[in-house]
Amino acid sequence: MYNSQMSHSASSGSIRSELLEEVKLYKNAREREKYDNMAELYAVINTLQCLEKAYIKDAVPPKEYTSACSKLLVQYKAAFKQVQGDEFATVEAFMRQYKLDCPAAYERIKEGRPITIKDDKGNTSKCIADTVSLFITIMDKLRLEIRATDELQPDLRELLETMNRLSTLPSDFEGKDKVLQWLTTLSSMKASDELTDEQARQMIFDLETVYNAFNRLLASS
């Protein structure tokens, strides 16, 4: 009787130990990064959906909504690039796979701008002028060795948002991706962090290349 109880107790302890064993979704660092990237994309889309619903209910002021939505759209583009591939060629495929019922967020993603920012019809000249001004401002700062994140990031974000509002600019204009890459780099840095000499030189080169391509596009349109 005593031995039977001991055996049963040991067996129960063994079962409890197995139940408490940690189950991992990944087997190595590469798989872990994959799941982390998907989790980030899922969170951004879900947050964008919540923001859209809050704005519809008039729970968020237009100015705050515009700022938050613009930031989320930039984050979405960066997050989706980390996930995009054979498994998820489009964001629709990702949303279907993980049953993300976020129609309002998907509409924002398709339009690429907050609902408060109208199409630039009638304001094309202003958008072009603002884009040119921002290119020059950022490149001048870099040449003056102004390299801190908090000095460059706001102008770079505004540049990307202005380019996205410009309807005459093709959606596949490669310059947008290059600007987004640098914005993503700065977003990963602290406000007081500065670009290295090599990074600053490369950023000037990239922005000059995009700026020249932008001007060629305007000349041919």
mmCIF file of C-alpha atoms in Angstrom:
data_model
loop_
_atom_site.group_PDB
_atom_site.id
_atom_site.type_symbol
_atom_site.label_atom_id
_atom_site.label_comp_id
_atom_site.label_asym_id
_atom_site.label_seq_id
_atom_site.Cartn_x
_atom_site.Cartn_y
_atom_site.Cartn_z
ATOM 1 C CA MET A 1 0.000 0.000 0.000
ATOM 2 C CA TYR A 2 2.755 2.386 0.979
ATOM 3 C CA ASN A 3 4.780 1.509 -2.115
ATOM 4 C CA SER A 4 1.713 1.990 -4.309
ATOM 5 C CA GLN A 5 1.122 5.476 -2.886
ATOM 6 C CA MET A 6 4.769 6.364 -3.365
ATOM 7 C CA SER A 7 4.617 5.164 -6.970
ATOM 8 C CA HIS A 8 1.437 7.138 -7.637
ATOM 9 C CA SER A 9 2.944 10.255 -6.045
ATOM 10 C CA ALA A 10 6.115 9.964 -8.112
ATOM 11 C CA SER A 11 4.035 9.484 -11.254
ATOM 12 C CA SER A 12 1.942 12.576 -10.475
ATOM 13 C CA GLY A 13 5.066 14.599 -9.853
ATOM 14 C CA SER A 14 6.449 13.490 -13.200
ATOM 15 C CA ILE A 15 3.262 14.557 -15.010
ATOM 16 C CA ARG A 16 3.225 17.929 -13.290
ATOM 17 C CA SER A 17 6.835 18.486 -14.291
ATOM 18 C CA GLU A 18 6.022 17.770 -17.921
ATOM 19 C CA LEU A 19 3.060 20.127 -17.849
ATOM 20 C CA LEU A 20 5.278 22.894 -16.547
ATOM 21 C CA GLU A 21 7.881 22.381 -19.272
ATOM 22 C CA GLU A 22 8.266 25.440 -21.515
ATOM 23 C CA VAL A 23 7.070 25.003 -25.101
ATOM 24 C CA LYS A 24 9.097 27.041 -27.596
ATOM 25 C CA LEU A 25 7.822 28.206 -30.977
ATOM 26 C CA TYR A 26 11.338 28.372 -32.363
ATOM 27 C CA LYS A 27 14.407 26.165 -32.455
ATOM 28 C CA ASN A 28 17.059 28.748 -33.233
ATOM 29 C CA ALA A 29 17.746 32.495 -33.380
ATOM 30 C CA ARG A 30 16.592 32.762 -37.001
ATOM 31 C CA GLU A 31 13.204 31.224 -36.237
ATOM 32 C CA ARG A 32 12.849 33.425 -33.175
ATOM 33 C CA GLU A 33 13.460 36.548 -35.275
ATOM 34 C CA LYS A 34 10.838 35.354 -37.765
ATOM 35 C CA TYR A 35 8.192 35.055 -35.051
ATOM 36 C CA ASP A 36 9.217 38.374 -33.497
ATOM 37 C CA ASN A 37 8.835 40.103 -36.882
ATOM 38 C CA MET A 38 5.395 38.590 -37.433
ATOM 39 C CA ALA A 39 4.322 39.615 -33.931
ATOM 40 C CA GLU A 40 5.409 43.207 -34.603
ATOM 41 C CA LEU A 41 3.460 43.345 -37.879
ATOM 42 C CA TYR A 42 0.385 41.850 -36.199
ATOM 43 C CA ALA A 43 0.579 44.438 -33.415
ATOM 44 C CA VAL A 44 0.969 47.393 -35.804
ATOM 45 C CA ILE A 45 -2.052 46.364 -37.907
ATOM 46 C CA ASN A 46 -4.159 45.755 -34.821
ATOM 47 C CA THR A 47 -3.144 49.120 -33.318
ATOM 48 C CA LEU A 48 -3.978 50.875 -36.578
ATOM 49 C CA GLN A 49 -7.436 49.284 -36.541
ATOM 50 C CA CYS A 50 -8.021 50.503 -32.967
ATOM 51 C CA LEU A 51 -6.882 54.008 -33.919
ATOM 52 C CA GLU A 52 -9.251 54.132 -36.906
ATOM 53 C CA LYS A 53 -12.201 53.031 -34.760
ATOM 54 C CA ALA A 54 -11.298 55.591 -32.082
ATOM 55 C CA TYR A 55 -11.192 58.376 -34.682
ATOM 56 C CA ILE A 56 -14.556 57.322 -36.131
ATOM 57 C CA LYS A 57 -16.036 57.537 -32.610
ATOM 58 C CA ASP A 58 -14.510 61.030 -32.257
ATOM 59 C CA ALA A 59 -12.370 59.807 -29.359
ATOM 60 C CA VAL A 60 -9.144 61.147 -30.877
ATOM 61 C CA PRO A 61 -8.574 64.768 -32.051
ATOM 62 C CA PRO A 62 -7.753 65.050 -35.793
ATOM 63 C CA LYS A 63 -4.247 66.405 -35.219
ATOM 64 C CA GLU A 64 -3.301 63.598 -32.825
ATOM 65 C CA TYR A 65 -4.910 61.026 -35.107
ATOM 66 C CA THR A 66 -2.977 62.274 -38.139
ATOM 67 C CA SER A 67 0.333 62.137 -36.299
ATOM 68 C CA ALA A 68 -0.293 58.684 -34.811
ATOM 69 C CA CYS A 69 -1.628 57.232 -38.065
ATOM 70 C CA SER A 70 1.312 58.555 -40.101
ATOM 71 C CA LYS A 71 3.734 56.995 -37.619
ATOM 72 C CA LEU A 72 1.915 53.655 -37.690
ATOM 73 C CA LEU A 73 1.936 53.585 -41.493
ATOM 74 C CA VAL A 74 5.698 54.128 -41.490
ATOM 75 C CA GLN A 75 6.071 51.355 -38.901
ATOM 76 C CA TYR A 76 3.821 49.086 -40.956
ATOM 77 C CA LYS A 77 5.978 49.480 -44.061
ATOM 78 C CA ALA A 78 9.117 48.688 -42.095
ATOM 79 C CA ALA A 79 7.490 45.718 -40.328
ATOM 80 C CA PHE A 80 6.000 44.213 -43.490
ATOM 81 C CA LYS A 81 9.356 44.335 -45.284
ATOM 82 C CA GLN A 82 10.712 42.022 -42.579
ATOM 83 C CA VAL A 83 7.896 39.516 -43.138
ATOM 84 C CA GLN A 84 7.285 39.774 -46.883
ATOM 85 C CA GLY A 85 8.338 36.728 -48.884
ATOM 86 C CA ASP A 86 7.054 33.513 -50.446
ATOM 87 C CA GLU A 87 4.869 32.766 -47.450
ATOM 88 C CA PHE A 88 3.372 36.262 -47.265
ATOM 89 C CA ALA A 89 3.631 38.025 -50.612
ATOM 90 C CA THR A 90 0.966 40.539 -49.586
ATOM 91 C CA VAL A 91 -0.381 41.904 -46.340
ATOM 92 C CA GLU A 92 -3.768 40.388 -47.247
ATOM 93 C CA ALA A 93 -2.177 36.923 -47.132
ATOM 94 C CA PHE A 94 -0.762 37.652 -43.672
ATOM 95 C CA MET A 95 -4.111 38.941 -42.401
ATOM 96 C CA ARG A 96 -5.956 35.888 -43.751
ATOM 97 C CA GLN A 97 -3.466 33.464 -42.242
ATOM 98 C CA TYR A 98 -3.770 34.952 -38.750
ATOM 99 C CA LYS A 99 -7.473 35.868 -39.035
ATOM 100 C CA LEU A 100 -6.840 39.593 -38.586
ATOM 101 C CA ASP A 101 -10.257 41.181 -39.092
ATOM 102 C CA CYS A 102 -9.078 44.768 -39.489
ATOM 103 C CA PRO A 103 -10.894 46.320 -42.493
ATOM 104 C CA ALA A 104 -10.307 49.925 -41.409
ATOM 105 C CA ALA A 105 -6.573 49.333 -40.970
ATOM 106 C CA TYR A 106 -6.389 47.607 -44.348
ATOM 107 C CA GLU A 107 -8.076 50.593 -46.007
ATOM 108 C CA ARG A 108 -5.504 52.960 -44.453
ATOM 109 C CA ILE A 109 -2.683 50.697 -45.611
ATOM 110 C CA LYS A 110 -4.062 50.652 -49.170
ATOM 111 C CA GLU A 111 -4.385 54.439 -49.303
ATOM 112 C CA GLY A 112 -1.027 54.963 -47.607
ATOM 113 C CA ARG A 113 -2.105 58.068 -45.709
ATOM 114 C CA PRO A 114 -4.345 59.084 -42.767
ATOM 115 C CA ILE A 115 -8.000 59.725 -43.588
ATOM 116 C CA THR A 116 -7.504 63.367 -42.543
ATOM 117 C CA ILE A 117 -4.989 63.929 -45.344
ATOM 118 C CA LYS A 118 -6.845 64.365 -48.595
ATOM 119 C CA ASP A 119 -5.442 63.588 -52.008
ATOM 120 C CA ASP A 120 -3.145 66.363 -53.134
ATOM 121 C CA LYS A 121 -5.287 67.309 -56.176
ATOM 122 C CA GLY A 122 -5.124 71.068 -56.436
ATOM 123 C CA ASN A 123 -2.124 71.177 -54.093
ATOM 124 C CA THR A 124 0.458 69.457 -56.287
ATOM 125 C CA SER A 125 2.661 72.534 -56.555
ATOM 126 C CA LYS A 126 2.808 72.908 -52.779
ATOM 127 C CA CYS A 127 3.672 69.233 -52.298
ATOM 128 C CA ILE A 128 6.465 69.475 -54.858
ATOM 129 C CA ALA A 129 7.848 72.628 -53.248
ATOM 130 C CA ASP A 130 7.709 71.052 -49.771
ATOM 131 C CA THR A 131 9.440 67.895 -51.012
ATOM 132 C CA VAL A 132 12.267 69.855 -52.642
ATOM 133 C CA SER A 133 12.669 72.013 -49.539
ATOM 134 C CA LEU A 134 12.894 68.986 -47.244
ATOM 135 C CA PHE A 135 15.471 67.251 -49.440
ATOM 136 C CA ILE A 136 17.669 70.349 -49.386
ATOM 137 C CA THR A 137 17.181 70.936 -45.648
ATOM 138 C CA ILE A 138 18.205 67.387 -44.693
ATOM 139 C CA MET A 139 21.229 67.312 -47.010
ATOM 140 C CA ASP A 140 22.369 70.740 -45.777
ATOM 141 C CA LYS A 141 22.156 69.557 -42.169
ATOM 142 C CA LEU A 142 24.296 66.532 -42.970
ATOM 143 C CA ARG A 143 26.896 68.648 -44.754
ATOM 144 C CA LEU A 144 26.987 70.931 -41.707
ATOM 145 C CA GLU A 145 27.706 67.787 -39.624
ATOM 146 C CA ILE A 146 24.330 67.878 -37.887
ATOM 147 C CA ARG A 147 23.879 64.140 -37.360
ATOM 148 C CA ALA A 148 21.823 63.630 -34.195
ATOM 149 C CA THR A 149 18.684 61.522 -34.538
ATOM 150 C CA ASP A 150 16.372 64.165 -33.073
ATOM 151 C CA GLU A 151 17.709 66.713 -35.588
ATOM 152 C CA LEU A 152 17.196 64.534 -38.666
ATOM 153 C CA GLN A 153 14.292 62.183 -37.991
ATOM 154 C CA PRO A 154 11.423 64.761 -37.966
ATOM 155 C CA ASP A 155 12.454 66.201 -41.348
ATOM 156 C CA LEU A 156 12.944 62.744 -42.826
ATOM 157 C CA ARG A 157 9.510 61.582 -41.625
ATOM 158 C CA GLU A 158 7.904 64.718 -43.043
ATOM 159 C CA LEU A 159 9.700 64.125 -46.349
ATOM 160 C CA LEU A 160 8.275 60.614 -46.630
ATOM 161 C CA GLU A 161 4.770 61.754 -45.701
ATOM 162 C CA THR A 162 4.904 64.585 -48.259
ATOM 163 C CA MET A 163 6.087 62.226 -50.988
ATOM 164 C CA ASN A 164 3.239 59.833 -50.137
ATOM 165 C CA ARG A 165 0.715 62.671 -50.538
ATOM 166 C CA LEU A 166 2.020 63.541 -53.996
ATOM 167 C CA SER A 167 -0.344 61.688 -56.351
ATOM 168 C CA THR A 168 1.824 62.406 -59.409
ATOM 169 C CA LEU A 169 4.603 60.330 -57.851
ATOM 170 C CA PRO A 170 4.288 56.623 -58.786
ATOM 171 C CA SER A 171 3.551 54.346 -55.848
ATOM 172 C CA ASP A 172 6.556 52.197 -56.815
ATOM 173 C CA PHE A 173 8.992 55.133 -56.908
ATOM 174 C CA GLU A 174 12.177 53.595 -55.487
ATOM 175 C CA GLY A 175 13.112 56.809 -53.721
ATOM 176 C CA LYS A 176 10.363 56.230 -51.151
ATOM 177 C CA ASP A 177 11.927 52.936 -50.101
ATOM 178 C CA LYS A 178 15.343 54.557 -49.708
ATOM 179 C CA VAL A 179 13.924 57.346 -47.520
ATOM 180 C CA LEU A 180 12.009 54.735 -45.507
ATOM 181 C CA GLN A 181 15.200 52.717 -44.953
ATOM 182 C CA TRP A 182 16.956 55.717 -43.426
ATOM 183 C CA LEU A 183 13.893 56.592 -41.355
ATOM 184 C CA THR A 184 13.861 53.034 -40.018
ATOM 185 C CA THR A 185 17.569 53.304 -39.172
ATOM 186 C CA LEU A 186 17.048 56.545 -37.244
ATOM 187 C CA SER A 187 13.966 55.130 -35.495
ATOM 188 C CA SER A 188 16.125 52.375 -34.006
ATOM 189 C CA MET A 189 18.519 54.927 -32.494
ATOM 190 C CA LYS A 190 18.261 57.068 -29.361
ATOM 191 C CA ALA A 191 17.471 60.779 -29.741
ATOM 192 C CA SER A 192 21.032 61.739 -28.788
ATOM 193 C CA ASP A 193 22.693 59.139 -31.024
ATOM 194 C CA GLU A 194 24.536 60.424 -34.072
ATOM 195 C CA LEU A 195 25.260 58.963 -37.488
ATOM 196 C CA THR A 196 28.843 57.919 -38.098
ATOM 197 C CA ASP A 197 30.954 59.629 -40.776
ATOM 198 C CA GLU A 198 30.356 56.669 -43.065
ATOM 199 C CA GLN A 199 26.583 56.676 -42.465
ATOM 200 C CA ALA A 200 26.343 60.427 -43.034
ATOM 201 C CA ARG A 201 28.266 60.174 -46.289
ATOM 202 C CA GLN A 202 26.074 57.317 -47.492
ATOM 203 C CA MET A 203 22.879 59.133 -46.502
ATOM 204 C CA ILE A 204 23.907 62.234 -48.474
ATOM 205 C CA PHE A 205 24.676 60.054 -51.495
ATOM 206 C CA ASP A 206 21.328 58.229 -51.239
ATOM 207 C CA LEU A 207 19.305 61.416 -50.808
ATOM 208 C CA GLU A 208 21.078 63.115 -53.706
ATOM 209 C CA THR A 209 20.328 60.099 -55.888
ATOM 210 C CA VAL A 210 16.646 60.135 -54.911
ATOM 211 C CA TYR A 211 16.447 63.924 -55.297
ATOM 212 C CA ASN A 212 17.878 63.771 -58.820
ATOM 213 C CA ALA A 213 15.498 60.943 -59.751
ATOM 214 C CA PHE A 214 12.619 62.999 -58.339
ATOM 215 C CA ASN A 215 13.574 65.996 -60.480
ATOM 216 C CA ARG A 216 13.925 63.839 -63.604
ATOM 217 C CA LEU A 217 10.468 62.428 -62.974
ATOM 218 C CA LEU A 218 8.982 65.911 -62.641
ATOM 219 C CA ALA A 219 10.693 67.048 -65.850
ATOM 220 C CA SER A 220 9.282 64.132 -67.807
ATOM 221 C CA SER A 221 5.721 64.443 -66.492
#
